[in-house]
Structure formats: C-alpha cells, structure tokens
mmCIF file of C-alpha atoms in Angstrom:
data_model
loop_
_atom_site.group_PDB
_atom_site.id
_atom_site.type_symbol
_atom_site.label_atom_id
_atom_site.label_comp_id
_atom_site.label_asym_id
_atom_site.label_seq_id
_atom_site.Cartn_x
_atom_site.Cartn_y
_atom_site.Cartn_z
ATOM 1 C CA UNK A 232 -0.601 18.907 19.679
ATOM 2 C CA UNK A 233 -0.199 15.062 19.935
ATOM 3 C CA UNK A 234 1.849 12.714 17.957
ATOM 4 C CA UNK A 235 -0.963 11.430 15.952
ATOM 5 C CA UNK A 236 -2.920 15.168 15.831
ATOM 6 C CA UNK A 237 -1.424 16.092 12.313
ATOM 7 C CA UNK A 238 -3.368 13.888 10.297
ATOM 8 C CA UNK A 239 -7.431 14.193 9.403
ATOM 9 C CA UNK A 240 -9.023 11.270 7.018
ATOM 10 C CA UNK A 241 -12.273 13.251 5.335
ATOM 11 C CA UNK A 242 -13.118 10.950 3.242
ATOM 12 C CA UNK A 243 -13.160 6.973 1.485
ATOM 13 C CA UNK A 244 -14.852 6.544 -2.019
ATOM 14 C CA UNK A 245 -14.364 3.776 -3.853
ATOM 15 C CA UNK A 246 -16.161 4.298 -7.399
ATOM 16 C CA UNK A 247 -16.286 2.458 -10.909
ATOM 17 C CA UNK A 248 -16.943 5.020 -13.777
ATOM 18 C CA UNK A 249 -17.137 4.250 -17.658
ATOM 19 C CA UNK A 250 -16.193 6.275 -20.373
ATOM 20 C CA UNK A 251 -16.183 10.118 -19.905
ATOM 21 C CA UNK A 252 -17.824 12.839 -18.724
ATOM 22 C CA UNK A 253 -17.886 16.569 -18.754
ATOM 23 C CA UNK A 254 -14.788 17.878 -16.161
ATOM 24 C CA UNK A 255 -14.743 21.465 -15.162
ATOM 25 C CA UNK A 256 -11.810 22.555 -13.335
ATOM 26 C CA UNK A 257 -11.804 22.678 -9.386
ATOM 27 C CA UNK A 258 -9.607 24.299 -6.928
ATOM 28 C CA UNK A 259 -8.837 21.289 -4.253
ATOM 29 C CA UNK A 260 -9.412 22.262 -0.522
ATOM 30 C CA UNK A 261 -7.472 18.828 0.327
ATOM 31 C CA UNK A 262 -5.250 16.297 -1.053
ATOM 32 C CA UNK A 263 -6.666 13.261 -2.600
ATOM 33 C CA UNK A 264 -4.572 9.941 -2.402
ATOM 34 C CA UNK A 265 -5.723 6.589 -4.571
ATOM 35 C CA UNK A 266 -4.828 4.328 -7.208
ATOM 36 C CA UNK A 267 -6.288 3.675 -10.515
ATOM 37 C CA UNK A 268 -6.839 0.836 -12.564
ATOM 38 C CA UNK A 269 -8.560 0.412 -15.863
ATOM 39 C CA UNK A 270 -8.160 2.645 -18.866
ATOM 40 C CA UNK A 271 -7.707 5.912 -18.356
ATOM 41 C CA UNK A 272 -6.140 9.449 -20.328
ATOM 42 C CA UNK A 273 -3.053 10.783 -18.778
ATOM 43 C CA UNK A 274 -1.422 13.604 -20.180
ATOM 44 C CA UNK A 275 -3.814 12.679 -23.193
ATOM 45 C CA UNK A 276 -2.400 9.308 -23.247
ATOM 46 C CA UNK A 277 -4.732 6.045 -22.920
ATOM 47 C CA UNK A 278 -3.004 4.100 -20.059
ATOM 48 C CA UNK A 279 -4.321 0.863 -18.957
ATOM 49 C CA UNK A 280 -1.310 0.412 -16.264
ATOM 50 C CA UNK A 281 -2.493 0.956 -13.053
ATOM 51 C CA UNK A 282 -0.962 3.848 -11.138
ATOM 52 C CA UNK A 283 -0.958 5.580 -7.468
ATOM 53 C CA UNK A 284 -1.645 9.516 -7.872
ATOM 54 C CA UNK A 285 -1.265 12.174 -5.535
ATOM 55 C CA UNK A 286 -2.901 15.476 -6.229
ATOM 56 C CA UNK A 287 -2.600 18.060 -3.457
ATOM 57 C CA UNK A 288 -4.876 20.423 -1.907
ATOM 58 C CA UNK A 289 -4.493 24.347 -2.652
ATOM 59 C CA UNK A 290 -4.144 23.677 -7.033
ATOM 60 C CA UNK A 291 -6.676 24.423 -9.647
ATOM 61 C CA UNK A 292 -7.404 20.816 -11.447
ATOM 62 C CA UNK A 293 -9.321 18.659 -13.471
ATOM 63 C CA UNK A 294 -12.519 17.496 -11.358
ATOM 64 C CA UNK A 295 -12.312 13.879 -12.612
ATOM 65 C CA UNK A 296 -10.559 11.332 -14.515
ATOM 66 C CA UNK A 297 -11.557 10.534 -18.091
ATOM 67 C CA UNK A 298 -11.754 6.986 -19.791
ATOM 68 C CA UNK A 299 -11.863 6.082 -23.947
ATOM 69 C CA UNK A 300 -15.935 5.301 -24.755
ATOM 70 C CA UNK A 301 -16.665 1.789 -23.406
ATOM 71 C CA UNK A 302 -13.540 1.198 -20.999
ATOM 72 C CA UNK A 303 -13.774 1.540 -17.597
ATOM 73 C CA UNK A 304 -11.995 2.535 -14.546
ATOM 74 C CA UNK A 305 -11.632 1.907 -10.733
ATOM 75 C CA UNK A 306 -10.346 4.576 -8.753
ATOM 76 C CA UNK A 307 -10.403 3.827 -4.549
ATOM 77 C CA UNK A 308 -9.156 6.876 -2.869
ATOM 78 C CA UNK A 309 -8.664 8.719 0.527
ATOM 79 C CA UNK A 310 -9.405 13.017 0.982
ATOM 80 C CA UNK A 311 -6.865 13.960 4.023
ATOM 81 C CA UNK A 312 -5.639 17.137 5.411
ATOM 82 C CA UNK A 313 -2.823 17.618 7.957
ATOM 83 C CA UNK A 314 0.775 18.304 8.089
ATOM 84 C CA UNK A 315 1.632 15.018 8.206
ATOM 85 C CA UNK A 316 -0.636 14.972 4.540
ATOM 86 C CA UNK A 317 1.292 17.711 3.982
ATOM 87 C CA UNK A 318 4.878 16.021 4.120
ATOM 88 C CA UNK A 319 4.187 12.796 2.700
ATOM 89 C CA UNK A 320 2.997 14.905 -0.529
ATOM 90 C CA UNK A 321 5.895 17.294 -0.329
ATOM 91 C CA UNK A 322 8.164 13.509 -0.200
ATOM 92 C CA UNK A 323 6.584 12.593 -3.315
ATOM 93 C CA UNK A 324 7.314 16.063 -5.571
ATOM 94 C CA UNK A 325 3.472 16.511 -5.684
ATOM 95 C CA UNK A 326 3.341 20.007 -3.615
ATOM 96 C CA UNK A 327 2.631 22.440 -6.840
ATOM 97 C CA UNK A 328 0.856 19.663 -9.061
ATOM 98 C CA UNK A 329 -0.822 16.273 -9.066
ATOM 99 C CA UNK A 330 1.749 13.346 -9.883
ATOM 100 C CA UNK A 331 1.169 9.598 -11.004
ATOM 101 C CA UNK A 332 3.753 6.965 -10.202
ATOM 102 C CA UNK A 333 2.467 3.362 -12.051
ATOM 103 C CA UNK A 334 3.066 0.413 -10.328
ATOM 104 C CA UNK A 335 3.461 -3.010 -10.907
ATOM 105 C CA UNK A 336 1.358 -4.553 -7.856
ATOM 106 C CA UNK A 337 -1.856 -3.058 -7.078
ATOM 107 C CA UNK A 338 -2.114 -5.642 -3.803
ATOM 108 C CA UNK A 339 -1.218 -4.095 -1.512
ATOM 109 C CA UNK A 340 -2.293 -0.601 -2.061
ATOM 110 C CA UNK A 341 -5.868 -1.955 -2.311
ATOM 111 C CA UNK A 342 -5.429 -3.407 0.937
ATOM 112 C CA UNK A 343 -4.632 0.019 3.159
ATOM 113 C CA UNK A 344 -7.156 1.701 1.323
ATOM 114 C CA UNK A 345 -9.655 -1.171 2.452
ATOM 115 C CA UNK A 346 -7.998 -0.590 5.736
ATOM 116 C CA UNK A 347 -8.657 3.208 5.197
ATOM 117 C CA UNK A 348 -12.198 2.358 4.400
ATOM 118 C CA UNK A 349 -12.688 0.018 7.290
ATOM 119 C CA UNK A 350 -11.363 2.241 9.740
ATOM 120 C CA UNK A 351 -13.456 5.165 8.390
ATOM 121 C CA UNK A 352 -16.786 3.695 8.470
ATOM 122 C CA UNK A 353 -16.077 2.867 11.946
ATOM 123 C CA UNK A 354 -15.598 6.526 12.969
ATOM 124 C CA UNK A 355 -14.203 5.654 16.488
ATOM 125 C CA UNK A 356 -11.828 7.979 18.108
ATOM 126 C CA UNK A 357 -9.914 5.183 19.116
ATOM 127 C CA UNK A 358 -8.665 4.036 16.154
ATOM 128 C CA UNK A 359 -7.737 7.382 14.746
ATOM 129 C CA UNK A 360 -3.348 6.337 15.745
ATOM 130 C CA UNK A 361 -4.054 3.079 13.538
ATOM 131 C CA UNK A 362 -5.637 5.080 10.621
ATOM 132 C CA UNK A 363 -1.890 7.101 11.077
ATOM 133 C CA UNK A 364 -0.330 3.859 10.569
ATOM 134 C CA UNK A 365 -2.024 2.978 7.928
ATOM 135 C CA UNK A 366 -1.212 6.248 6.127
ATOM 136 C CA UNK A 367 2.377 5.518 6.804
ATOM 137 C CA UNK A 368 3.011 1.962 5.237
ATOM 138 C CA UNK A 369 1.092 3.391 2.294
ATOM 139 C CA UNK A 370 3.946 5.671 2.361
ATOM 140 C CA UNK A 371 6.437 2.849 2.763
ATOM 141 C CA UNK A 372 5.144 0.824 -0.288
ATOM 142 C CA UNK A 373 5.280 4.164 -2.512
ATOM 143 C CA UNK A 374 8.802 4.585 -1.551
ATOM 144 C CA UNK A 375 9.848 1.096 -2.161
ATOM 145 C CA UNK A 376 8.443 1.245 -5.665
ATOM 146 C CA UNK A 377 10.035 4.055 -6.542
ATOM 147 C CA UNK A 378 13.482 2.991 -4.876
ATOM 148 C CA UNK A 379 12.926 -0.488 -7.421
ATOM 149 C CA UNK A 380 12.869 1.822 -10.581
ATOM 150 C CA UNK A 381 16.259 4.034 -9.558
ATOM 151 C CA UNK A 382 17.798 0.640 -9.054
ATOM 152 C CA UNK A 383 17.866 -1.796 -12.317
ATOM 153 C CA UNK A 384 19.939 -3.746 -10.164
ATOM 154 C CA UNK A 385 16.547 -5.112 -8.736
ATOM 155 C CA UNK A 386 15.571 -6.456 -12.495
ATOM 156 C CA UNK A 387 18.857 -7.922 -13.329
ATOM 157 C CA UNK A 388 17.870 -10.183 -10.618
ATOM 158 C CA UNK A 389 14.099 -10.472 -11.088
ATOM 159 C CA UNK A 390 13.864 -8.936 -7.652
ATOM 160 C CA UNK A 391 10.403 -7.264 -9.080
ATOM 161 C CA UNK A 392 8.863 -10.267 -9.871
ATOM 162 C CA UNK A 393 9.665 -12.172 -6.708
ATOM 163 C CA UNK A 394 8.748 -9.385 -4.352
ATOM 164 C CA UNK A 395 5.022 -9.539 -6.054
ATOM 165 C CA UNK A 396 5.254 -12.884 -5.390
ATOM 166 C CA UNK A 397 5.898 -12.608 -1.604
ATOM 167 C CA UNK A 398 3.558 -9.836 -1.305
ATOM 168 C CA UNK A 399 1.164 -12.409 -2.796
ATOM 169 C CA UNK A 400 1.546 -15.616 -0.818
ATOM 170 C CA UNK A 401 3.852 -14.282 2.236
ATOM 171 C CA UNK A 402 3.139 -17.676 4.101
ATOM 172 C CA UNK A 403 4.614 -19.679 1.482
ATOM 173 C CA UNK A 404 8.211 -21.177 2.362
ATOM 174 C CA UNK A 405 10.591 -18.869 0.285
ATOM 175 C CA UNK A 406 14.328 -20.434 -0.227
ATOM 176 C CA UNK A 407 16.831 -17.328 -0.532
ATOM 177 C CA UNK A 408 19.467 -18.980 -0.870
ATOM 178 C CA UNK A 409 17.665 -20.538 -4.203
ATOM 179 C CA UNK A 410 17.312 -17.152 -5.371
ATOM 180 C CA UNK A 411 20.798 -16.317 -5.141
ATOM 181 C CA UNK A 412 22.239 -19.204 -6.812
ATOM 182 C CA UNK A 413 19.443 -18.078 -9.808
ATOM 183 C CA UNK A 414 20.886 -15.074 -9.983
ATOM 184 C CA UNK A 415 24.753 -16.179 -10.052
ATOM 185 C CA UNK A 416 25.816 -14.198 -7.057
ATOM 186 C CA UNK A 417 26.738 -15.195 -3.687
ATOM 187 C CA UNK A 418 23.827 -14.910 -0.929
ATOM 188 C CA UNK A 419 25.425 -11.801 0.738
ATOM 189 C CA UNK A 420 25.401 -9.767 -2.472
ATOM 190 C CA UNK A 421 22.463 -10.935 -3.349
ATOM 191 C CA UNK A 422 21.014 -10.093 0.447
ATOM 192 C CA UNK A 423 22.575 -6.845 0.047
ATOM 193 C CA UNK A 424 21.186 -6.026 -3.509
ATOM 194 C CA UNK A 425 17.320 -7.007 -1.763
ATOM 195 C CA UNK A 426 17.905 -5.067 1.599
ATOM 196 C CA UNK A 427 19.042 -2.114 -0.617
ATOM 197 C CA UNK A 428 15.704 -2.714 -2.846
ATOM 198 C CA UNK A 429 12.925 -2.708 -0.218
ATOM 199 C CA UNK A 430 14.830 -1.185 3.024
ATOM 200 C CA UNK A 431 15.115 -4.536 4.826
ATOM 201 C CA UNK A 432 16.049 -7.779 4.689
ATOM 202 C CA UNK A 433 14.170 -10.422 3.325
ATOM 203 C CA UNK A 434 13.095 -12.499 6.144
ATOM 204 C CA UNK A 435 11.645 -9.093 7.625
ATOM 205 C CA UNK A 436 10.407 -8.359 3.996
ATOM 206 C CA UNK A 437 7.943 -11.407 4.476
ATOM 207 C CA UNK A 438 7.500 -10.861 8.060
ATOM 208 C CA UNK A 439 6.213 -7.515 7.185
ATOM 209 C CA UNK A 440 3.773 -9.154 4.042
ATOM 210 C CA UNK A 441 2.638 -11.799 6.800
ATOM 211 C CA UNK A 442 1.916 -9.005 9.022
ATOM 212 C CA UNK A 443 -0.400 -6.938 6.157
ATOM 213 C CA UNK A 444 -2.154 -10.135 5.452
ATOM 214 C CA UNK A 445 -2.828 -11.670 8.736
ATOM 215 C CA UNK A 446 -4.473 -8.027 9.183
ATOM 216 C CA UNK A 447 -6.352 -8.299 6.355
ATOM 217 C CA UNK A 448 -7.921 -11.961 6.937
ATOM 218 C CA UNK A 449 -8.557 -11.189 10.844
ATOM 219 C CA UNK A 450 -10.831 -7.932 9.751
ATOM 220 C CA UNK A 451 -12.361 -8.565 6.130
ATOM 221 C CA UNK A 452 -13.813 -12.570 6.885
ATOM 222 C CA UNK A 453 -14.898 -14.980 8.991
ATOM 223 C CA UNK A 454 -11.692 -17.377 9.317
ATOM 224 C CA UNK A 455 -10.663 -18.863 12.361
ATOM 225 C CA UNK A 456 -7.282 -17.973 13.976
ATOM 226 C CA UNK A 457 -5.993 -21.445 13.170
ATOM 227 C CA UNK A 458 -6.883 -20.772 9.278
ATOM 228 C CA UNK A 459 -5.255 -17.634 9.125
ATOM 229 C CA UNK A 460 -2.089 -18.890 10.816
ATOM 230 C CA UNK A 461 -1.957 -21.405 8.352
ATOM 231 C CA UNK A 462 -2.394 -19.259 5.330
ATOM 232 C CA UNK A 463 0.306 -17.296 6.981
ATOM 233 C CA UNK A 464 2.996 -19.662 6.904
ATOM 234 C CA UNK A 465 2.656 -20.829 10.863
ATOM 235 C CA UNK A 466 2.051 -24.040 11.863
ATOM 236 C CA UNK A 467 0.182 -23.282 14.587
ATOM 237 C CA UNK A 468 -2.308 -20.468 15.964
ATOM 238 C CA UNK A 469 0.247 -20.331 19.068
ATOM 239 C CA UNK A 470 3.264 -19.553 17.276
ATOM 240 C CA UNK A 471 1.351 -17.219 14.926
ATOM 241 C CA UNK A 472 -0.233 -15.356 17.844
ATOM 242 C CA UNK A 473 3.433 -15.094 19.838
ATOM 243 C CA UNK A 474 4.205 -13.540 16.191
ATOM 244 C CA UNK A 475 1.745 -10.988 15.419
ATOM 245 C CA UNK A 476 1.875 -9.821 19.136
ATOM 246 C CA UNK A 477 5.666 -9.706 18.838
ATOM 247 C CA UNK A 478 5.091 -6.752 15.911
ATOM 248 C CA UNK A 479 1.982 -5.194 16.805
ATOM 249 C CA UNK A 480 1.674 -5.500 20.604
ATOM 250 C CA UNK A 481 -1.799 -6.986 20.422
ATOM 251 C CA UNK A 482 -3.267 -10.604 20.129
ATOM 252 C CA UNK A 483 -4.993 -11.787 17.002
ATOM 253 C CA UNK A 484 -7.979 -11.710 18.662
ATOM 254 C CA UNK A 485 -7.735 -8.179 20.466
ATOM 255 C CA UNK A 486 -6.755 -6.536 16.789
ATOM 256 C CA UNK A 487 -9.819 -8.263 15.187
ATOM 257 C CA UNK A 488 -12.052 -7.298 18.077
ATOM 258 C CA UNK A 489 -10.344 -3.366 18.003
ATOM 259 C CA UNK A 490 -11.051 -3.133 14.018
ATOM 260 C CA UNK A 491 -14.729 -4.738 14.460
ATOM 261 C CA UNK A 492 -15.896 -1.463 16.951
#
C-alpha cells in the first residue's frame, strides 16, 4: 500500500434544507465529516451555534438533521472511507457514535471542504495526495479548537478572539508584542501561552493562515498573483512566490494551474 492509499473521498454535498422532514434510521456504510450552521435539534435541543460533526461508518443513525418550522440549515460535508478515516474518527471519540464539537469560526472549515469539493469535481488521480492533505489540516483545525476549550488560559488572554481574527485577515500586520502588553504578561509567557494554544508559534500561526488563503484566492477567482500577494500581507508577487514555494514546494502559478485540471 502507499502512503496516501488509506484514504477514499466518496462523496461532496453541500445542501440547504428548511424545517424538517421525516428521518428513518440508517445503518452508515461510511463516515460522514461536515459542519453545520443554522438552526438545528441536537439531542432535542434547538442550537443555532454552528458545529463540526463526525458520525462514523458501521452505526445505526438518524438519516438527516432536523430544523424548528421556518429555520434553516447549511450542512457542507465529505463521505470517506479508509484507515486513515478510520483514525482521525477514532482521535476524535466518535468510533461507537456520532459526536458534535461547536466552534467558534466556521472560516476555515468552509474553506477545506471547498477544497474537498474542488478537488472532487476534478476527479484526477493526481491530486488524490493533496485531497490527503486537505483531510489532515481539517484535522489540525479540529484539534486546535478543542485544545482552546481544555485551556481557559487562551480566554484570559482573548487568545480566541484574536486567532479568528488572524484566520480572517492573515495578511494584515499583527504586533505581538501589543498583545502581550494587553494582556499584562511578558512576551515569552505570553508566546508560550499561544504556542501551547494552537501548536506553534505565532508568526508560523499566520504563516500557516497566509498559506490557507493564498490557496484559496489562487483556485476559487480570477485575481492576479500581484493581488493575492497583496491581500496576503507581501509586498510583492516575488517575495510572496519565494514564500508559498518555501511551504508547499510549488509556484503560485504551478498550484493554481495543478487545482484548475
């Protein structure tokens, strides 16, 4: 088997449903991976926070979600199958039964499952080891939300709010040291304190958010590589192509040409 052999995408739906409608319970022959937003029962509760849920193959379930009369909800999610589908559900306690873990960004969730989409409509071969990537940041941003909650640290220092910030406008030129003084603690703590929160240190943190959105403006428009670098935070498409190449091994224009067919 190869490295990137233990994953299978079946399937991309995006759908927006309203209201309710009859469910019948299903036995799942994969595992189904998406986020929700809108208003929607859980656990006979009307939530209108959005949420990621996992609910894994091989469980007898509800076929569908089910909204209050008049509301409406978006779900976007993946079908996959693998044992690499297999681990990242087993990583997430959702084995035995499905499991929904809110969250306070939807951002960049919707963007790898446009990614998921993008890839999938495609149906190339080819791009089958960046579908696997794609599978594993999702993983990365469900572990860093979770990581915020067991740590109130992270709140105490509004570390919540300003990551949804960076994750919003990554290109924007973010003073840490500003932060710190905020927050009443020297820079190292407060370095420490965000390192510990998302799993690296904040520079890379918006590295990584540049990274996501430069992807996501060189496959889902028509800007130039000169607007993108600039709505990345470069201040020219040189540096910003010595960048992306740096952490993806591929120009601007070779990813945006590999993602197009």
């Amino acid at each position: 088997m190869g490295y990137f052999d233990d994953f299978q995408l079946l399937n991309v739906t995006k759908v927006r449903m309203y209201g309710s409608f009859d469910t019948k319970v299903l036995h799942t022959r994969c595992h189904y991976l998406g986020i929700i937003q809108g208003t929607v029962f859980v656990n006979g509760i009307a939530e209108n926070r959005p949420f990621v849920y996992l609910t894994p193959r091989n469980i007898d379930t509800l076929s569908g979600w089910v909204s209050p009369p008049n509301a409406f909800r978006d779900n976007f999610y993946i079908e996959c199958l693998g044992e690499r589908a297999d681990r990242f559900f087993a990583a997430f306690d959702a084995l035995d039964s499905w499991r929904h873990i809110f969250v306070k960004d939807t951002a960049p969730y919707l963007a790898k499952l446009e990614e998921f989409r993008q890839l999938f409509s495609l149906g190339n071969p080819l791009h089958h080891h960046r579908i696997i990537l794609c599978f594993e940041e999702f993983a990365a941003l469900l572990e860093a939300e979770l990581h915020q909650e067991k740590h109130p640290e992270t709140h105490r220092f509004k570390l919540d709010e300003l990551l949804t910030a960076i994750n919003r406008n990554p290109g924007k030129k973010w003073n840490f040291s500003a932060e710190a003084r905020r927050a009443g603690v020297t820079m190292r703590h407060w370095t420490r304190v965000f390192s510990k929160s998302t799993g690296m240190p904040p520079h890379r943190f918006v590295n990584f958010c540049r990274i996501r959105l430069a992807k996501e403006l060189l496959t889902s428009g028509n800007l130039s590589i000169k607007e993108i670098s600039e709505k990345c935070g470069f201040e020219g498409a040189s540096e910003f192509s010595r960048f992306f190449r740096k952490n993806t091994s591929l120009t601007p224009g070779e990813y945006r040409r590999s993602r197009m067919g």
